Amino acid sequence: MKRGLPTVTYIAEALNVSPSYLSGLLKTLTGQSTQQHIHEKLIEKAKERLSTTTLSVSEIAYTLGFEHSQSFSKLFKKKTNLSPLEFRNAFI
């Protein structure tokens, strides 16, 4: 996989289906769009790394495919109501 965040198109191509088919199927089965599933998985991985590693927030953001750590922090805060550092500090 090339660097960067996974896209709906990338996942659809990997599954050999069209992006619209994949999105429709996921929406029907789960009530969430493909993009929402991607975000949920990114947050899950971020939480794991924040709670089990000493990587900086910027390093975690980069390993997840974010070009800018601010974008990662903004998404994390939107999904969890905590900043990445607030989340990590809960484990200290």
Short mmCIF file of C-alpha atoms in Angstrom, two decimals:
data_model
loop_
_atom_site.label_atom_id
_atom_site.label_comp_id
_atom_site.label_asym_id
_atom_site.label_seq_id
_atom_site.Cartn_x
_atom_site.Cartn_y
_atom_site.Cartn_z
CA MET A 1 0.00 0.00 0.00
CA LYS A 2 1.27 3.45 -0.77
CA ARG A 3 1.77 5.94 2.06
CA GLY A 4 -1.17 7.94 3.24
CA LEU A 5 -4.59 7.23 4.63
CA PRO A 6 -6.55 4.35 3.18
CA THR A 7 -9.24 5.55 0.78
CA VAL A 8 -12.61 4.10 -0.07
CA THR A 9 -11.33 3.51 -3.62
CA TYR A 10 -8.21 1.69 -2.38
CA ILE A 11 -10.25 -0.65 -0.16
CA ALA A 12 -12.86 -1.26 -2.88
CA GLU A 13 -10.12 -2.11 -5.41
CA ALA A 14 -8.47 -4.46 -2.91
CA LEU A 15 -11.82 -6.25 -2.54
CA ASN A 16 -12.41 -6.15 -6.30
CA VAL A 17 -15.70 -4.22 -6.00
CA SER A 18 -16.71 -0.70 -6.94
CA PRO A 19 -16.49 2.05 -4.30
CA SER A 20 -20.23 2.71 -4.58
CA TYR A 21 -21.06 -0.99 -4.14
CA LEU A 22 -18.81 -1.22 -1.08
CA SER A 23 -20.26 1.93 0.47
CA GLY A 24 -23.83 0.83 -0.20
CA LEU A 25 -23.21 -2.62 1.24
CA LEU A 26 -21.56 -1.32 4.40
CA LYS A 27 -24.25 1.32 4.89
CA THR A 28 -26.97 -1.35 4.58
CA LEU A 29 -25.22 -3.86 6.85
CA THR A 30 -23.82 -1.53 9.51
CA GLY A 31 -25.45 1.88 9.09
CA GLN A 32 -21.99 3.40 8.59
CA SER A 33 -20.25 4.55 5.42
CA THR A 34 -16.91 3.14 4.29
CA GLN A 35 -15.24 6.39 5.37
CA GLN A 36 -16.72 6.03 8.87
CA HIS A 37 -15.33 2.49 9.06
CA ILE A 38 -11.90 3.75 8.00
CA HIS A 39 -11.99 6.44 10.70
CA GLU A 40 -13.12 3.95 13.36
CA LYS A 41 -10.23 1.61 12.51
CA LEU A 42 -7.71 4.48 12.54
CA ILE A 43 -8.94 5.60 15.97
CA GLU A 44 -8.80 2.02 17.27
CA LYS A 45 -5.18 1.68 16.11
CA ALA A 46 -4.32 5.13 17.50
CA LYS A 47 -5.75 4.25 20.92
CA GLU A 48 -3.73 1.06 20.97
CA ARG A 49 -0.50 2.88 20.11
CA LEU A 50 -1.17 5.75 22.51
CA SER A 51 -1.76 3.34 25.38
CA THR A 52 1.02 0.83 24.67
CA THR A 53 3.92 2.75 23.10
CA THR A 54 6.05 5.78 23.83
CA LEU A 55 5.77 7.06 20.26
CA SER A 56 4.96 10.75 20.02
CA VAL A 57 1.56 11.83 18.75
CA SER A 58 3.25 13.00 15.53
CA GLU A 59 4.96 9.62 15.07
CA ILE A 60 1.67 7.78 15.61
CA ALA A 61 -0.09 10.09 13.16
CA TYR A 62 2.58 9.42 10.54
CA THR A 63 2.53 5.63 11.04
CA LEU A 64 -1.25 5.69 10.51
CA GLY A 65 -0.81 7.57 7.23
CA PHE A 66 -1.57 11.16 8.21
CA GLU A 67 0.57 13.78 6.53
CA HIS A 68 -0.07 16.30 9.31
CA SER A 69 -0.38 15.46 12.99
CA GLN A 70 -2.93 18.28 13.36
CA SER A 71 -5.33 16.40 11.05
CA PHE A 72 -4.88 13.28 13.16
CA SER A 73 -5.42 15.18 16.42
CA LYS A 74 -8.54 16.85 15.04
CA LEU A 75 -10.08 13.52 13.94
CA PHE A 76 -9.11 11.85 17.24
CA LYS A 77 -10.70 14.65 19.28
CA LYS A 78 -13.84 14.59 17.11
CA LYS A 79 -14.27 10.83 17.58
CA THR A 80 -13.29 10.50 21.26
CA ASN A 81 -13.86 13.96 22.79
CA LEU A 82 -10.27 13.78 24.02
CA SER A 83 -7.02 14.95 22.51
CA PRO A 84 -4.48 12.18 21.86
CA LEU A 85 -2.41 13.40 24.84
CA GLU A 86 -5.45 13.51 27.13
CA PHE A 87 -6.22 9.94 26.10
CA ARG A 88 -2.62 8.82 26.74
CA ASN A 89 -2.48 10.59 30.11
CA ALA A 90 -5.47 8.56 31.29
CA PHE A 91 -3.11 5.53 31.31
CA ILE A 92 -0.40 7.14 33.42
#
